[in-house]
Short mmCIF file of C-alpha atoms and ligand atoms in Angstrom, two decimals:
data_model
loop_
_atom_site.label_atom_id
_atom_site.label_comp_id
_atom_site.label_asym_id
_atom_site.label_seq_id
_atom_site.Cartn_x
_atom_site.Cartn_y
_atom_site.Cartn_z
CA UNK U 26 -68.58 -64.25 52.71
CA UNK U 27 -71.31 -65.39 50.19
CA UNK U 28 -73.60 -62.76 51.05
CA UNK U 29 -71.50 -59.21 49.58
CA UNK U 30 -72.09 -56.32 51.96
CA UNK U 31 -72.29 -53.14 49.94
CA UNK U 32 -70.75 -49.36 50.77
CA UNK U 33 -75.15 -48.54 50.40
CA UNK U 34 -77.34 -50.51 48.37
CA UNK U 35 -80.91 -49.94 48.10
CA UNK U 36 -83.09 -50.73 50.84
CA UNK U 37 -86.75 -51.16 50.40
CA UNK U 38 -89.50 -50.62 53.31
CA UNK U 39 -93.26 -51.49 52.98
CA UNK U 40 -94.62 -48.76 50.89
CA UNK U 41 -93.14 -48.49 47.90
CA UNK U 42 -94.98 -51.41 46.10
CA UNK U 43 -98.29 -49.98 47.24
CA UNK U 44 -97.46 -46.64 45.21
CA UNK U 45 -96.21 -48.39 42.64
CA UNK U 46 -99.54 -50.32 42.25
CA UNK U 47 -101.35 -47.08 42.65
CA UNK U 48 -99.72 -46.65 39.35
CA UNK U 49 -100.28 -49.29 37.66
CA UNK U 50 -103.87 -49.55 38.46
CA UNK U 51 -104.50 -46.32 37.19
CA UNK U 52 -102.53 -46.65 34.46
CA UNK U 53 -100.00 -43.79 35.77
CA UNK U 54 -97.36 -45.22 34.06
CA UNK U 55 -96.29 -42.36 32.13
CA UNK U 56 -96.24 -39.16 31.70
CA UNK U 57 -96.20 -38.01 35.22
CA UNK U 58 -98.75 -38.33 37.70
CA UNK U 59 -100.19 -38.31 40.77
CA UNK U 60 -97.23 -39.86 42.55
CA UNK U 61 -94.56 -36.89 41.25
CA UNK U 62 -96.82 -34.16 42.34
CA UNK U 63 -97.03 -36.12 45.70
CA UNK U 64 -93.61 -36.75 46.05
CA UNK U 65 -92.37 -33.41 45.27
CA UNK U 66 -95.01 -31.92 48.13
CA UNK U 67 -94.17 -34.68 50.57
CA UNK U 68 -89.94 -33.97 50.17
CA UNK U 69 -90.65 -30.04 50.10
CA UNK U 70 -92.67 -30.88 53.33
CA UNK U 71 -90.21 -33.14 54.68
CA UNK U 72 -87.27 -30.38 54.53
CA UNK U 73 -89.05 -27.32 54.85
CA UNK U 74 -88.50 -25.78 51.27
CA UNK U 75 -91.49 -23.68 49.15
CA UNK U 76 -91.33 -26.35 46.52
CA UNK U 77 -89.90 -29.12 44.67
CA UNK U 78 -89.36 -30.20 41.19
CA UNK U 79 -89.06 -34.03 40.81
CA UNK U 80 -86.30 -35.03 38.16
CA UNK U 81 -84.49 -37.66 36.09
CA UNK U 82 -81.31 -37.20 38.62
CA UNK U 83 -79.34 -35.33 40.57
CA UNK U 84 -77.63 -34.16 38.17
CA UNK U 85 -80.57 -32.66 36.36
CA UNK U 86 -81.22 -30.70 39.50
CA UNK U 87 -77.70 -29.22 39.38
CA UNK U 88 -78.15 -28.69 35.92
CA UNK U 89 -81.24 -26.88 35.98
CA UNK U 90 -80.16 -25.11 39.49
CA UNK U 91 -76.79 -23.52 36.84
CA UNK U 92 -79.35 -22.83 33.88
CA UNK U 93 -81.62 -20.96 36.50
CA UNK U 94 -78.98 -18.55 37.61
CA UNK U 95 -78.54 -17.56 34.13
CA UNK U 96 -74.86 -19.63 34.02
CA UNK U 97 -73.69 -19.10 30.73
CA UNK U 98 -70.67 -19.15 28.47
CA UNK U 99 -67.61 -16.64 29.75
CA UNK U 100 -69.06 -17.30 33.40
CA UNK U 101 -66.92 -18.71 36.19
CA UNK U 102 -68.77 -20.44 38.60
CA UNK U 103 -67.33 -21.72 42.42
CA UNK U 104 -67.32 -25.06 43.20
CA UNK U 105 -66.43 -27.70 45.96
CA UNK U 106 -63.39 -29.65 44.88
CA UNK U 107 -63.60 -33.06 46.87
CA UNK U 108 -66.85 -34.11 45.22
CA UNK U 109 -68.55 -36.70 42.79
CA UNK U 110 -68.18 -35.28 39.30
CA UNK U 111 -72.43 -34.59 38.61
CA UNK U 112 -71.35 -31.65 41.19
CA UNK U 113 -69.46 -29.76 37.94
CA UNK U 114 -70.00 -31.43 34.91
CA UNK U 115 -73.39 -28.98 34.80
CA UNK U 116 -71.15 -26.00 34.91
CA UNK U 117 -69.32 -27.49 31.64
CA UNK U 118 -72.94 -28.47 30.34
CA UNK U 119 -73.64 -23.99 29.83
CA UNK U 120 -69.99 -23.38 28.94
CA UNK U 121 -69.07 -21.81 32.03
CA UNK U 122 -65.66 -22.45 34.11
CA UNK U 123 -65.31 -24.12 37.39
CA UNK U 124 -63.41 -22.84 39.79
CA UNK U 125 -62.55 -25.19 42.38
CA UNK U 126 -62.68 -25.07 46.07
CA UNK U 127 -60.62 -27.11 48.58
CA UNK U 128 -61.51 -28.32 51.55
CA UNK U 129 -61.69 -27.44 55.44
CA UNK U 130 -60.03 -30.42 57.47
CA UNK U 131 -63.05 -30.87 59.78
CA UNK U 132 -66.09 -31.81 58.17
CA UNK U 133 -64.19 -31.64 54.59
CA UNK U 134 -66.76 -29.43 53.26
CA UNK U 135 -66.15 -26.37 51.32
CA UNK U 136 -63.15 -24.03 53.35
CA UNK U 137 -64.66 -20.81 53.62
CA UNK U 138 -61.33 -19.69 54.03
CA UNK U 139 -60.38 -21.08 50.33
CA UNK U 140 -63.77 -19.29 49.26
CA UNK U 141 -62.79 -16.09 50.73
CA UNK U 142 -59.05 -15.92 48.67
CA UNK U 143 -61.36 -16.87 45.44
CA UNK U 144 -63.59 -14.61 45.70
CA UNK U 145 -60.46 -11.65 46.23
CA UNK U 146 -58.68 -13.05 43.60
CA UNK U 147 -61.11 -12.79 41.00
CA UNK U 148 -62.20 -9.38 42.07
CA UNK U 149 -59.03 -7.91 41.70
CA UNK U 150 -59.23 -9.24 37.77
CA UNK U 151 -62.46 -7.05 37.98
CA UNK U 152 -64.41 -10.62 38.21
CA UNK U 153 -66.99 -12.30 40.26
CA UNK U 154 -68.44 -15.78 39.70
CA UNK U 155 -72.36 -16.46 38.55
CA UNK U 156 -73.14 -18.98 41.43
CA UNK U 157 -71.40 -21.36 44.53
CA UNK U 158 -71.84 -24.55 44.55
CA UNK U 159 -71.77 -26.02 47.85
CA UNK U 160 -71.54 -30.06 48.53
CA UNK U 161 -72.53 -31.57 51.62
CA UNK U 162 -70.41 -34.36 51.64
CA UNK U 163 -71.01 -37.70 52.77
CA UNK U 164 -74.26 -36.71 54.86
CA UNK U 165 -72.81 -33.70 57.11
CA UNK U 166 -73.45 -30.16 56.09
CA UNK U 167 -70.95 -28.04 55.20
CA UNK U 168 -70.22 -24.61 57.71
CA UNK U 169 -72.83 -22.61 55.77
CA UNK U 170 -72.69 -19.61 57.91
CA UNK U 171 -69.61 -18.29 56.95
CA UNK U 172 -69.98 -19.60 53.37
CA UNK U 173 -73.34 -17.65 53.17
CA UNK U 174 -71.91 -14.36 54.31
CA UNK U 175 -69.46 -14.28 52.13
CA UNK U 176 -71.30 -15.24 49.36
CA UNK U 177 -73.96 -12.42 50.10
CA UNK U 178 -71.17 -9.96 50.79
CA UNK U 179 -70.28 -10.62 47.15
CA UNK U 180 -73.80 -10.59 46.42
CA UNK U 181 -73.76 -14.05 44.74
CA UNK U 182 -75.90 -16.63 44.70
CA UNK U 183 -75.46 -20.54 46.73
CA UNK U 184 -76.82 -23.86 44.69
CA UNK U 185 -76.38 -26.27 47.63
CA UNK U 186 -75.78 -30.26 46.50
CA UNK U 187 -77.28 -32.29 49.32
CA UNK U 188 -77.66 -35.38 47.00
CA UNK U 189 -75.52 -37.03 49.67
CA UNK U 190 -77.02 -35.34 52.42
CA UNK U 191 -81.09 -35.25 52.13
CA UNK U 192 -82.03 -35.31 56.31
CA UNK U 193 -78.76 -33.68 57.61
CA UNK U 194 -79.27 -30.52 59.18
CA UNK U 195 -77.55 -27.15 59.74
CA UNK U 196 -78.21 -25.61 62.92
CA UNK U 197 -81.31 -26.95 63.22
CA UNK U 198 -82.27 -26.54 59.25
CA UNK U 199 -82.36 -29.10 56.57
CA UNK U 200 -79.49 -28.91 54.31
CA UNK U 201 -80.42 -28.08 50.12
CA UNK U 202 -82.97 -24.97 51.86
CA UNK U 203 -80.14 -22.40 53.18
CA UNK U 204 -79.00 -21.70 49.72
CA UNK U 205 -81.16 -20.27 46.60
CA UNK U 206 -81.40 -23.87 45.33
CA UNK U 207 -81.41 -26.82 46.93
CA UNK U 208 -80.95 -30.65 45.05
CA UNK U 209 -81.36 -33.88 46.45
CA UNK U 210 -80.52 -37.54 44.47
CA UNK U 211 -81.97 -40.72 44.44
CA UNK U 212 -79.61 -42.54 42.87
CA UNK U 213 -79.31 -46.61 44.10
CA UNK U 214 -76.23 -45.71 46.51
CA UNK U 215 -77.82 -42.71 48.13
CA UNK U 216 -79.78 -43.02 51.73
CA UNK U 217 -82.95 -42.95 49.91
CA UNK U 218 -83.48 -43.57 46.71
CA UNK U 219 -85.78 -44.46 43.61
CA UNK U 220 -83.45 -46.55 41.29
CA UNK U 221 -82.98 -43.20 40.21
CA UNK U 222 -83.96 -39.58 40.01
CA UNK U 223 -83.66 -36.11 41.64
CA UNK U 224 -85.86 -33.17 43.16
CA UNK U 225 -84.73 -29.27 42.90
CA UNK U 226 -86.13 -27.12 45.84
CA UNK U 227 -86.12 -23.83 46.30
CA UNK U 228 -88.68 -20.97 47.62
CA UNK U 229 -88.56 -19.57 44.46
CA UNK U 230 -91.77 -21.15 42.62
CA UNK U 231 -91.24 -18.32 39.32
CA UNK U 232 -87.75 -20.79 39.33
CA UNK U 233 -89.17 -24.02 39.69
CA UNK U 234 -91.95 -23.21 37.19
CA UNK U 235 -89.53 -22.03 34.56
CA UNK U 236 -87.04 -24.94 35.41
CA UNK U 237 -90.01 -27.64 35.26
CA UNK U 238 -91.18 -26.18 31.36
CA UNK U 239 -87.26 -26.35 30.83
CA UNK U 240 -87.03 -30.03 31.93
CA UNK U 241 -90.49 -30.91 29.86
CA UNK U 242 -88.81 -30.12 26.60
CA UNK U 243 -89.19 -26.17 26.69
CA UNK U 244 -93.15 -26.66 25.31
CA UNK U 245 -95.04 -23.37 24.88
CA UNK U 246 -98.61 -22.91 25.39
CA UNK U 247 -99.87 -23.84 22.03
CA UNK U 248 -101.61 -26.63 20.65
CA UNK U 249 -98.82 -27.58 18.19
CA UNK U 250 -95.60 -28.56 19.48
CA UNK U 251 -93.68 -25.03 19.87
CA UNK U 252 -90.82 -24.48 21.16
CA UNK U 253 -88.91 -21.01 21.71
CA UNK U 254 -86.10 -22.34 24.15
CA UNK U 255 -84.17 -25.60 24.39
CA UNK U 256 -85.48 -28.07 26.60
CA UNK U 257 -84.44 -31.17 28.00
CA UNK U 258 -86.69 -34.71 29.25
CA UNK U 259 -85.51 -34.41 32.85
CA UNK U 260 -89.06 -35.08 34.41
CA UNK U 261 -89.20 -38.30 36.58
CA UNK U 262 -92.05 -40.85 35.85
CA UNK U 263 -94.79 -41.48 38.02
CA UNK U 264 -93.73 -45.14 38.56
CA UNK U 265 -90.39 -44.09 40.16
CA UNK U 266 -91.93 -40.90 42.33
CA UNK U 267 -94.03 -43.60 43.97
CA UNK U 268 -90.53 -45.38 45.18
CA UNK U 269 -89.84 -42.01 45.99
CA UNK U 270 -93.22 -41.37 48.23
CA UNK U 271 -92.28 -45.34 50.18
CA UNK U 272 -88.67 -44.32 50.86
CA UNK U 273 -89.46 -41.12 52.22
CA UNK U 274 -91.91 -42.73 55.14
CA UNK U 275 -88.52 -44.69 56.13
CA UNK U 276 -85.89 -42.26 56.11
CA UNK U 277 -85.95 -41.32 59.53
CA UNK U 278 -85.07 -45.38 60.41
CA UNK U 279 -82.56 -45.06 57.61
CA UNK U 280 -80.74 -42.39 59.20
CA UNK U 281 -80.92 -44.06 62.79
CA UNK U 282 -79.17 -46.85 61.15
CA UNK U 283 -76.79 -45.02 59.70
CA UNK U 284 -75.34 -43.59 63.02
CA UNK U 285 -75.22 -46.83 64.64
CA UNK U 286 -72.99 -47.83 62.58
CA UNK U 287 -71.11 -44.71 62.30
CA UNK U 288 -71.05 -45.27 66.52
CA UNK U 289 -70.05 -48.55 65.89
CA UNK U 290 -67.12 -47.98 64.10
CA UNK U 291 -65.87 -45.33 65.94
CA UNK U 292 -66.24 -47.28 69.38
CA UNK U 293 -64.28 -50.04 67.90
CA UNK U 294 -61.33 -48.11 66.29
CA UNK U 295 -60.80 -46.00 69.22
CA UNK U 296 -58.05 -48.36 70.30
CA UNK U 297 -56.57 -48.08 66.80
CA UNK U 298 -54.16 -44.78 66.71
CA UNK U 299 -53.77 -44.94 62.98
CA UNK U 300 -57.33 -44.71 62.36
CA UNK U 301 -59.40 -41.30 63.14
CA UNK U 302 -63.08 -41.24 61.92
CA UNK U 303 -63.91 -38.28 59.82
CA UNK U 304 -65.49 -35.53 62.20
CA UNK U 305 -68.73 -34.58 62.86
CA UNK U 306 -68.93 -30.90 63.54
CA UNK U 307 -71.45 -29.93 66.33
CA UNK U 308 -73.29 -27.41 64.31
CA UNK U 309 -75.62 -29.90 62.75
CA UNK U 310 -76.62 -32.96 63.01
CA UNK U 311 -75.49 -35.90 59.87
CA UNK U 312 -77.37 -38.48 57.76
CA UNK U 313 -74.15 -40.31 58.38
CA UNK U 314 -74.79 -41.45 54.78
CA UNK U 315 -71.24 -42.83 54.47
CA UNK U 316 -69.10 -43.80 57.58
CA UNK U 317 -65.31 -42.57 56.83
CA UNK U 318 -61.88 -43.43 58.27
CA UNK U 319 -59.02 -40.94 57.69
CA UNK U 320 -55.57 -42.94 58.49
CA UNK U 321 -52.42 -41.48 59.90
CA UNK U 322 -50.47 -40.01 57.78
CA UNK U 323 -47.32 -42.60 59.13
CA UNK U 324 -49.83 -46.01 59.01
CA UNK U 325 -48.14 -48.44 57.74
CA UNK U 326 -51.28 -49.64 57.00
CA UNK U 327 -53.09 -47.54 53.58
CA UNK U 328 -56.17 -47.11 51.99
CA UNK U 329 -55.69 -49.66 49.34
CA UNK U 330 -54.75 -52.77 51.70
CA UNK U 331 -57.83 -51.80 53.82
CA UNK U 332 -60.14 -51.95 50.20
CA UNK U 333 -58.26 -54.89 48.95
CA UNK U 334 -58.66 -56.97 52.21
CA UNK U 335 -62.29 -56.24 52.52
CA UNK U 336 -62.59 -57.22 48.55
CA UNK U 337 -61.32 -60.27 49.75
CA UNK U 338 -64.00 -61.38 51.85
CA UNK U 339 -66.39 -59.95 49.37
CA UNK U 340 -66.85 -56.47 51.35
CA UNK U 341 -67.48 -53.48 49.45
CA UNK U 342 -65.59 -50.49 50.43
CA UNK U 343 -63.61 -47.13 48.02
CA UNK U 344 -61.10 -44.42 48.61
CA UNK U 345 -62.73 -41.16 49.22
CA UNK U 346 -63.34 -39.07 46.00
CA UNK U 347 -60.91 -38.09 44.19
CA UNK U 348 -60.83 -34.18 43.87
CA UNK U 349 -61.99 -32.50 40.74
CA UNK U 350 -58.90 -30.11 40.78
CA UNK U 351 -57.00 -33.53 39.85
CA UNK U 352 -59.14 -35.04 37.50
CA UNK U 353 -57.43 -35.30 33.96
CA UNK U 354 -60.74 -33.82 32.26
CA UNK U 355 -60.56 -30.48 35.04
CA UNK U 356 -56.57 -30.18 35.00
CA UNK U 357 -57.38 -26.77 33.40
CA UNK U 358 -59.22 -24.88 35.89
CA UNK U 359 -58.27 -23.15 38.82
CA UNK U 360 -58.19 -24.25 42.73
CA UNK U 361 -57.84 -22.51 45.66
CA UNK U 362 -56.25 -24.13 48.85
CA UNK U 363 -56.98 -24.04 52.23
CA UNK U 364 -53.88 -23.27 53.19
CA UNK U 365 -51.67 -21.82 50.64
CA UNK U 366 -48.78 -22.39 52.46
CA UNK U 367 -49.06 -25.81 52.53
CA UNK U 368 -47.76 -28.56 50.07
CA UNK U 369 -50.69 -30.58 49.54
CA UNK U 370 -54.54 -29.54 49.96
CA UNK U 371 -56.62 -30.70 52.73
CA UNK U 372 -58.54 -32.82 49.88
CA UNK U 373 -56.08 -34.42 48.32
CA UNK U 374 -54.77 -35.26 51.31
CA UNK U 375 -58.11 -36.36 52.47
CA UNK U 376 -58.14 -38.18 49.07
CA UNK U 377 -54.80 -40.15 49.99
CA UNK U 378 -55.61 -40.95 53.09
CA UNK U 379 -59.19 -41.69 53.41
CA UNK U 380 -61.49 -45.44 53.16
CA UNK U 381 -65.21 -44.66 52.76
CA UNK U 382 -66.41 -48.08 54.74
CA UNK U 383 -69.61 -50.24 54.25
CA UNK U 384 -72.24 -48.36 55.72
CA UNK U 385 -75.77 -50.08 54.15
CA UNK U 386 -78.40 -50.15 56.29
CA UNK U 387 -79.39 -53.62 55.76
CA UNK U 388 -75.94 -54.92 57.08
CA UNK U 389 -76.09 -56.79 60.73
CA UNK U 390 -74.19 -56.22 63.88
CA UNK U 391 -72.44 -59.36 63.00
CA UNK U 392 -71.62 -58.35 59.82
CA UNK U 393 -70.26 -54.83 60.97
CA UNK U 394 -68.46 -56.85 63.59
CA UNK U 395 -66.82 -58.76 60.63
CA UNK U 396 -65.76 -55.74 58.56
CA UNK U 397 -64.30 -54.15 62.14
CA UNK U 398 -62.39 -57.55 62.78
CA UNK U 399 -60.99 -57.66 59.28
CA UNK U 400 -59.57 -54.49 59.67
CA UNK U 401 -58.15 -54.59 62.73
CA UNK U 402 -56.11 -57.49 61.58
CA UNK U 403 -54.57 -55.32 59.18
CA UNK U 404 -53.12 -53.23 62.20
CA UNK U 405 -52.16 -56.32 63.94
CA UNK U 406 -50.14 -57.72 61.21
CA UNK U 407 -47.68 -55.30 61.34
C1 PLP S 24 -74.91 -38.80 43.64
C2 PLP S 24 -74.41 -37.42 43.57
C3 PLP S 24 -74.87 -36.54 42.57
C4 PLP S 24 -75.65 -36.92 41.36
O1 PLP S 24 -76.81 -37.55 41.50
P1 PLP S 24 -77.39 -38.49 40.33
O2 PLP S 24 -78.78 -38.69 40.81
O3 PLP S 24 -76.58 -39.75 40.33
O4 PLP S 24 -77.33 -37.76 39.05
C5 PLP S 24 -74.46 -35.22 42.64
N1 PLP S 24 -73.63 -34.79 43.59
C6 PLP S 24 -73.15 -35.60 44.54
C7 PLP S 24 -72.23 -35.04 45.57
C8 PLP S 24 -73.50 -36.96 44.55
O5 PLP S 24 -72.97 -37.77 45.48
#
């Protein structure tokens, strides 16, 4: 193939350029603007939360979520293992320790049963962790209901990381507003996105206040440059919001696309017993922002012959993350299983066996078709 097809690349629709010119005209280049104030009401809007706060990334929402519940030094704080590292690194960022979560094998979100043994465990050393952070992994929401009740049984507070998941719902409610904080990306892979950036939500406006003077350098109200806390520049410029404010008009068609080919693959591996499609659990509906195989644990075929064949024909494709219980920099911390009886946890099993596919919304039928074909041979080989 000349033409690479991409896992999710950025994908443009009419609007953007006319907020971007907004800017420009006006001269809303920097610092701020129009467009972020915009933006932030328009995504708040969009999802139902009391506010945003429009940032640098994603992972200056997570960091300013952990900063906002007072996260600090000594703390432990909970944390999805099978997850893209800006999930913990904030926890790290205030000193605090992860403590990592595994897996349930259904929608591979957080195991509330996992959450459950943590949460005894440490409170049988006396112990209880600051916050929970909660990923909604590759567009479908984790099972918050149980997750919630156990986390307000302990009395503990929920940062929810829908940078992956910004449209999915939960029983009928968007996911990043069931938990105290909510954060959304906009990273270039993610199913909207402004070359890059990130909005915090919550319904607490005292916390997105205090997290936006945090994220403008910690400036007091003086007319020299005073500062009595440690800031950070974590504001996003006006320029990108207005990407931001075009995407958003679109994401409803981006999602649509997304589950056609999500369908698509599914209809077409059916036939294929070594190949199961990650689940969708029927409490919500996904953004189907990734489409995910999960191979047999006796395929011949593995992950790495499905990502080098599609490399091949210039076809982007990557194991599923690789959990942060196993990374060399997190060896340290703790983990809690699923099932402790079992050998391996459900995510690194998950890890092992799983092929995140192509799933940009600019690709064709034909080019789906391609991908499907491609892989397929792979079975037929053998
Ligand atoms: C992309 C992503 C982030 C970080 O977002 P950035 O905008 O790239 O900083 C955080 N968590 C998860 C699960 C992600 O996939």
């Amino acid at each position: 193939m000349d033409k690479r097809i991409f896992l999710s690349s950025p994908h443009m629709g009419k609007y953007e350029r006319k907020f971007i010119d907004e800017a420009f005209l006006s001269n809303w280049i920097a610092p701020l603007g129009p467009n972020v104030e915009s933006f932030e009401q328009e995504l708040s809007d969009y999802v139902g939360s009391g506010g945003g706060l429009a940032l640098s990334s994603g992972t200056a929402a997570v960091h300013m979520a952990v900063k906002l519940l007072d996260v600090t030094k000594g703390n432990i704080v909970f944390c999805s293992s099978l997850t893209f590292v800006a999930t913990c690194n904030p926890i790290i960022y205030e000193g605090a320790e992860p403590v990592f979560i595994d897996s349930e094998p259904g929608s591979l979100n957080m195991s509330p049963i996992a959450l459950e043994n943590a949460f005894k465990y440490y409170e049988e050393l006396g112990k209880s962790p600051k916050a929970v952070i909660v990923v909604h992994l590759y567009g479908q929401s984790a099972d918050m209901d149980p997750i919630m009740e156990i986390c307000n049984r302990y009395n503990v507070p929920v940062i929810e990381d829908a940078a992956e998941s910004l449209g999915a719902t939960y029983k009928g409610v968007q996911t990043g507003t069931i938990g105290k904080y909510g954060i959304y990306s906009f990273n270039g892979n993610k199913i909207i996105t402004t070359s890059g950036g990130g909005m915090l939500v919550s319904n607490n406006i005292d916390g997105l206040q205090k997290a936006k003077f945090w994220a403008t350098q910690s400036r007091d109200n003086t007319r020299y440059y005073q500062h009595s806390e440690l800031g950070y520049n974590y504001r996003m410029s006006n320029v990108v919001a207005g990407i931001g404010r075009g995407q958003l008009k679109v994401i409803e068609d981006r999602i649509k696309k997304k589950k056609e080919i999500y369908e698509f693959y599914k209809s077409s591996f059916i036939e294929i017993e070594d190949i199961e499609m990650a689940t969708v659990r029927n409490y919500g509906e996904p953004n189907y922002w990734l489409s995910v195989i999960i191979l047999s644990n006796d395929s011949k075929v593995k992950p790495i012959d499905i990502i080098l064949a599609l490399e091949e024909e210039n076809i982007e494709s990557r194991p599923v993350w690789k959990p942060m219980h196993l990374q060399p920099y997190f060896e340290e911390y703790r983990f809690f299983k699923h099932n402790e009886e079992d050998e391996t946890s459900v995510s690194e099993d998950v890890f092992n066996r799983g092929v995140c596919l192509p799933s940009d919304t600019k690709m064709t039928i034909e080019e789906q078709e391609y991908v499907i074909e491609i892989i397929k041979d792979l079975f037929r080989e053998i």
